[in-house]
mmCIF file of C-alpha atoms in Angstrom:
data_model
loop_
_atom_site.group_PDB
_atom_site.id
_atom_site.type_symbol
_atom_site.label_atom_id
_atom_site.label_comp_id
_atom_site.label_asym_id
_atom_site.label_seq_id
_atom_site.Cartn_x
_atom_site.Cartn_y
_atom_site.Cartn_z
ATOM 1 C CA MET A 1 124.452 36.238 297.821
ATOM 2 C CA ALA A 2 123.636 39.214 295.609
ATOM 3 C CA GLU A 3 122.528 38.350 292.098
ATOM 4 C CA LYS A 4 125.269 38.857 289.525
ATOM 5 C CA PRO A 5 124.568 41.866 287.278
ATOM 6 C CA PRO A 6 123.498 40.853 283.763
ATOM 7 C CA GLU A 7 126.737 42.189 282.274
ATOM 8 C CA ASP A 8 128.664 39.042 281.435
ATOM 9 C CA GLY A 9 127.958 38.379 277.822
ATOM 10 C CA PHE A 10 124.231 38.212 277.520
ATOM 11 C CA LEU A 11 122.770 39.613 274.299
ATOM 12 C CA ARG A 12 121.399 43.093 274.887
ATOM 13 C CA ARG A 13 118.751 44.595 272.632
ATOM 14 C CA ASP A 14 118.225 47.915 274.416
ATOM 15 C CA LEU A 15 120.104 50.072 271.850
ATOM 16 C CA PRO A 16 119.982 50.281 268.033
ATOM 17 C CA PHE A 17 122.785 47.693 267.706
ATOM 18 C CA PHE A 18 122.579 44.362 269.521
ATOM 19 C CA TYR A 19 125.622 43.855 271.757
ATOM 20 C CA ARG A 20 127.153 41.885 274.608
ATOM 21 C CA LEU A 21 128.936 43.537 277.507
ATOM 22 C CA TYR A 22 131.675 41.785 279.474
ATOM 23 C CA ARG A 23 132.907 43.486 282.654
ATOM 24 C CA PRO A 24 135.721 41.708 284.544
ATOM 25 C CA VAL A 25 135.537 41.651 288.325
ATOM 26 C CA ASP A 26 138.888 43.487 288.429
ATOM 27 C CA ALA A 27 138.075 45.861 285.559
ATOM 28 C CA SER A 28 140.835 48.398 284.909
ATOM 29 C CA GLY A 29 138.649 51.200 283.554
ATOM 30 C CA GLU A 30 139.734 50.565 279.980
ATOM 31 C CA CYS A 31 137.132 49.604 277.382
ATOM 32 C CA LEU A 32 137.271 47.880 274.007
ATOM 33 C CA PHE A 33 134.464 48.134 271.473
ATOM 34 C CA LEU A 34 134.683 45.067 269.218
ATOM 35 C CA LEU A 35 133.502 45.126 265.594
ATOM 36 C CA HIS A 36 133.557 41.701 263.937
ATOM 37 C CA GLY A 37 134.217 40.712 260.338
ATOM 38 C CA SER A 38 131.573 39.805 257.755
ATOM 39 C CA GLY A 39 129.416 36.697 257.948
ATOM 40 C CA VAL A 40 129.878 36.100 261.686
ATOM 41 C CA ASP A 41 128.600 37.646 264.922
ATOM 42 C CA GLU A 42 129.683 39.756 267.861
ATOM 43 C CA THR A 43 131.259 36.895 269.837
ATOM 44 C CA THR A 44 134.108 36.241 267.396
ATOM 45 C CA LEU A 45 136.557 38.873 268.686
ATOM 46 C CA VAL A 46 136.000 38.321 272.401
ATOM 47 C CA ALA A 47 138.817 35.793 272.871
ATOM 48 C CA LEU A 48 141.290 37.984 270.979
ATOM 49 C CA ALA A 49 140.250 41.038 272.985
ATOM 50 C CA ARG A 50 140.767 39.163 276.260
ATOM 51 C CA GLN A 51 144.311 38.330 275.138
ATOM 52 C CA ILE A 52 144.935 41.987 274.346
ATOM 53 C CA ALA A 53 143.409 43.570 277.472
ATOM 54 C CA PRO A 54 142.209 40.996 280.034
ATOM 55 C CA ARG A 55 140.953 43.613 282.490
ATOM 56 C CA ALA A 56 139.112 45.813 279.986
ATOM 57 C CA VAL A 57 135.353 46.059 279.696
ATOM 58 C CA LEU A 58 134.391 44.589 276.329
ATOM 59 C CA VAL A 59 131.470 45.847 274.269
ATOM 60 C CA ALA A 60 131.016 43.255 271.519
ATOM 61 C CA VAL A 61 128.658 44.727 268.929
ATOM 62 C CA ARG A 62 126.709 42.992 266.145
ATOM 63 C CA GLY A 63 126.493 44.493 262.665
ATOM 64 C CA ARG A 64 122.945 45.031 261.389
ATOM 65 C CA ILE A 65 123.246 43.714 257.820
ATOM 66 C CA PRO A 66 122.534 39.952 257.472
ATOM 67 C CA GLN A 67 125.111 37.908 255.552
ATOM 68 C CA GLU A 68 124.928 34.130 255.232
ATOM 69 C CA ASP A 69 124.669 32.758 258.774
ATOM 70 C CA GLY A 70 125.973 35.956 260.349
ATOM 71 C CA PHE A 71 126.129 39.704 259.934
ATOM 72 C CA ARG A 72 128.155 42.544 258.424
ATOM 73 C CA TRP A 73 128.313 46.297 258.960
ATOM 74 C CA PHE A 74 127.151 47.686 255.621
ATOM 75 C CA ALA A 75 126.004 46.362 252.263
ATOM 76 C CA ARG A 76 128.509 45.354 249.604
ATOM 77 C CA ILE A 77 128.406 45.387 245.810
ATOM 78 C CA THR A 78 131.564 43.310 245.273
ATOM 79 C CA PRO A 79 134.218 42.157 247.764
ATOM 80 C CA THR A 80 135.928 45.547 247.360
ATOM 81 C CA ARG A 81 133.016 47.862 246.452
ATOM 82 C CA PHE A 82 130.354 48.922 248.917
ATOM 83 C CA GLU A 83 127.015 50.719 248.976
ATOM 84 C CA GLN A 84 127.847 54.270 249.997
ATOM 85 C CA GLU A 85 124.436 55.117 251.449
ATOM 86 C CA SER A 86 124.603 51.982 253.590
ATOM 87 C CA ILE A 87 128.037 52.943 254.907
ATOM 88 C CA ARG A 88 126.849 56.402 255.890
ATOM 89 C CA THR A 89 123.610 55.196 257.458
ATOM 90 C CA GLU A 90 125.351 52.580 259.577
ATOM 91 C CA ALA A 91 128.258 54.879 260.491
ATOM 92 C CA ASP A 92 125.794 57.532 261.665
ATOM 93 C CA ALA A 93 123.903 54.968 263.725
ATOM 94 C CA PHE A 94 127.080 53.564 265.252
ATOM 95 C CA ALA A 95 128.344 57.022 266.187
ATOM 96 C CA GLY A 96 125.155 57.474 268.198
ATOM 97 C CA PHE A 97 125.477 53.990 269.677
ATOM 98 C CA ILE A 98 128.938 54.799 271.055
ATOM 99 C CA THR A 99 127.607 57.723 273.068
ATOM 100 C CA ALA A 100 124.520 55.843 274.251
ATOM 101 C CA ALA A 101 126.439 52.736 275.322
ATOM 102 C CA ALA A 102 129.032 54.797 277.183
ATOM 103 C CA LYS A 103 126.326 56.674 279.074
ATOM 104 C CA ARG A 104 124.312 53.544 279.891
ATOM 105 C CA HIS A 105 127.268 51.543 281.198
ATOM 106 C CA GLY A 106 129.493 54.251 282.667
ATOM 107 C CA LEU A 107 132.282 53.797 280.131
ATOM 108 C CA ASP A 108 135.145 56.271 279.866
ATOM 109 C CA LEU A 109 135.512 57.086 276.174
ATOM 110 C CA ALA A 110 138.897 58.678 276.901
ATOM 111 C CA ARG A 111 140.093 55.168 277.825
ATOM 112 C CA THR A 112 138.306 53.365 275.005
ATOM 113 C CA ILE A 113 139.811 51.581 272.005
ATOM 114 C CA PHE A 114 137.871 50.425 268.961
ATOM 115 C CA LEU A 115 139.076 47.053 267.690
ATOM 116 C CA GLY A 116 137.741 46.214 264.244
ATOM 117 C CA TYR A 117 138.435 43.296 261.933
ATOM 118 C CA SER A 118 137.891 43.407 258.158
ATOM 119 C CA ASN A 119 134.376 44.795 257.549
ATOM 120 C CA GLY A 120 134.252 45.907 261.188
ATOM 121 C CA ALA A 121 137.539 47.777 260.796
ATOM 122 C CA ASN A 122 136.113 49.465 257.716
ATOM 123 C CA LEU A 123 133.143 50.741 259.709
ATOM 124 C CA VAL A 124 135.530 52.083 262.353
ATOM 125 C CA SER A 125 137.476 54.100 259.763
ATOM 126 C CA SER A 126 134.213 55.351 258.250
ATOM 127 C CA VAL A 127 132.958 56.579 261.631
ATOM 128 C CA MET A 128 136.280 58.331 262.210
ATOM 129 C CA LEU A 129 136.091 60.144 258.879
ATOM 130 C CA LEU A 130 132.377 60.970 259.013
ATOM 131 C CA HIS A 131 132.200 61.845 262.737
ATOM 132 C CA SER A 132 135.501 63.486 263.701
ATOM 133 C CA GLY A 133 136.352 63.068 267.365
ATOM 134 C CA ARG A 134 133.945 60.241 268.106
ATOM 135 C CA ILE A 135 136.706 57.617 267.814
ATOM 136 C CA GLU A 136 140.228 58.644 268.807
ATOM 137 C CA ARG A 137 141.973 55.287 269.292
ATOM 138 C CA ALA A 138 141.421 52.429 266.880
ATOM 139 C CA ALA A 139 143.124 49.172 265.990
ATOM 140 C CA MET A 140 142.141 47.994 262.503
ATOM 141 C CA LEU A 141 142.931 44.450 261.391
ATOM 142 C CA ARG A 142 142.919 43.706 257.611
ATOM 143 C CA PRO A 143 141.163 46.975 256.653
ATOM 144 C CA MET A 144 140.697 48.911 253.422
ATOM 145 C CA PRO A 145 139.253 52.346 252.572
ATOM 146 C CA VAL A 146 135.570 52.147 251.632
ATOM 147 C CA LEU A 147 134.268 55.724 251.287
ATOM 148 C CA ASP A 148 134.116 57.116 247.751
ATOM 149 C CA ASP A 149 133.797 60.697 249.005
ATOM 150 C CA VAL A 150 135.517 61.723 252.221
ATOM 151 C CA PRO A 151 134.394 64.951 253.895
ATOM 152 C CA PRO A 152 136.807 67.287 255.699
ATOM 153 C CA ALA A 153 137.774 65.549 258.939
ATOM 154 C CA ASP A 154 140.057 66.564 261.782
ATOM 155 C CA LEU A 155 141.813 63.450 263.044
ATOM 156 C CA SER A 156 144.673 65.320 264.697
ATOM 157 C CA LYS A 157 143.869 63.705 268.065
ATOM 158 C CA ALA A 158 143.446 60.216 266.637
ATOM 159 C CA ARG A 159 145.904 57.342 267.022
ATOM 160 C CA VAL A 160 145.414 54.354 264.744
ATOM 161 C CA LEU A 161 146.992 50.947 264.357
ATOM 162 C CA VAL A 162 146.646 49.210 260.978
ATOM 163 C CA ILE A 163 147.674 45.563 260.557
ATOM 164 C CA ALA A 164 147.610 44.031 257.078
ATOM 165 C CA GLY A 165 148.400 40.442 256.116
ATOM 166 C CA ALA A 166 151.130 40.005 253.509
ATOM 167 C CA ASP A 167 149.292 37.042 251.964
ATOM 168 C CA ASP A 168 145.867 38.704 252.069
ATOM 169 C CA LEU A 169 145.809 39.126 248.312
ATOM 170 C CA THR A 170 142.371 40.749 248.101
ATOM 171 C CA TYR A 171 142.663 43.374 250.821
ATOM 172 C CA ALA A 172 146.334 43.974 251.714
ATOM 173 C CA PRO A 173 146.982 46.017 248.544
ATOM 174 C CA PHE A 174 144.429 48.588 249.790
ATOM 175 C CA ALA A 175 145.968 49.062 253.256
ATOM 176 C CA PRO A 176 148.558 51.696 252.229
ATOM 177 C CA ALA A 177 145.784 53.843 250.732
ATOM 178 C CA LEU A 178 143.886 53.750 254.033
ATOM 179 C CA VAL A 179 147.025 54.675 255.966
ATOM 180 C CA ALA A 180 147.640 57.611 253.628
ATOM 181 C CA LEU A 181 143.996 58.707 253.873
ATOM 182 C CA LEU A 182 143.994 58.731 257.668
ATOM 183 C CA GLU A 183 147.369 60.482 257.837
ATOM 184 C CA SER A 184 146.216 63.120 255.362
ATOM 185 C CA HIS A 185 143.467 64.022 257.851
ATOM 186 C CA GLY A 186 145.951 64.323 260.719
ATOM 187 C CA ALA A 187 145.849 60.886 262.356
ATOM 188 C CA ALA A 188 148.991 59.310 263.808
ATOM 189 C CA VAL A 189 149.075 55.878 262.162
ATOM 190 C CA ASP A 190 151.236 52.914 263.101
ATOM 191 C CA ALA A 191 151.131 50.471 260.165
ATOM 192 C CA HIS A 192 152.282 46.851 260.173
ATOM 193 C CA THR A 193 152.282 44.056 257.603
ATOM 194 C CA ILE A 194 152.647 40.558 259.022
ATOM 195 C CA GLY A 195 153.069 37.083 257.555
ATOM 196 C CA SER A 196 149.414 36.173 257.415
ATOM 197 C CA GLY A 197 146.439 35.971 255.116
ATOM 198 C CA HIS A 198 143.082 37.518 255.940
ATOM 199 C CA GLU A 199 142.857 35.457 259.135
ATOM 200 C CA ILE A 200 143.922 36.980 262.457
ATOM 201 C CA GLY A 201 145.680 35.464 265.439
ATOM 202 C CA GLU A 202 148.338 35.668 268.126
ATOM 203 C CA ARG A 203 150.671 37.953 266.189
ATOM 204 C CA ASP A 204 147.868 40.499 265.842
ATOM 205 C CA SER A 205 147.100 40.435 269.568
ATOM 206 C CA GLU A 206 150.805 40.852 270.371
ATOM 207 C CA ILE A 207 151.132 43.917 268.130
ATOM 208 C CA VAL A 208 147.953 45.483 269.516
ATOM 209 C CA ARG A 209 149.164 44.917 273.098
ATOM 210 C CA GLN A 210 152.484 46.592 272.313
ATOM 211 C CA TRP A 211 150.743 49.486 270.595
ATOM 212 C CA LEU A 212 148.428 50.031 273.564
ATOM 213 C CA ALA A 213 151.314 49.932 276.027
ATOM 214 C CA GLY A 214 153.356 52.493 274.112
ATOM 215 C CA PRO A 215 150.928 55.445 274.197
ATOM 216 C CA ALA A 216 150.070 54.867 277.848
ATOM 217 C CA THR A 217 153.752 55.048 278.788
ATOM 218 C CA ALA A 218 154.282 58.175 276.674
ATOM 219 C CA ILE A 219 151.261 59.915 278.195
ATOM 220 C CA ALA A 220 152.369 59.043 281.732
ATOM 221 C CA GLN A 221 155.840 60.418 281.086
ATOM 222 C CA ALA A 222 154.445 63.592 279.537
ATOM 223 C CA ASN A 223 152.383 64.213 282.676
ATOM 224 C CA LEU A 224 155.328 63.920 285.050
#
């Protein structure tokens, strides 16, 4: 029997960000990049991602900034203020990582979604605004805007899902500002507020699944 390729969740250290790659036997060609929240690691969104897209290749990436027993994506000053140089450095590095990972593993970026939670979602939005065109489909769970200065960015091809928690008292109040920011740069944003705190769960996966199904149907019909 041929040896199974080392693609099922082992920690890879061959690119600037550590990551795990999961490729289902019946992979559909879709891909999800997973960006975890603060103080944890890259494995924490895998179960949610499998609920959302069970046949997608998953690229679960680890942030590079240590925090407690885990990691985050850029340095913070307070829970809602962040080191701007750190954001830009890590966003630049992640933009390069996307291209390198896609090339190394034969991933189709046209069929790729970036799923970010909390601090991970905030890195996703930062990459979108600092590197226009690198990320065109993103689902952001419990996000907020983090850049003090936003450069000109063309997000006219970008589609974004934002899910805030009504009881997330620290971060939910910032979600409308992020939606407005992304829309002002041309992104099509679908925004939801659900009965939740900062935690994520089944309702989030259900909304993301519906959001992913909608565009695919619209694109298919447009090509008829």
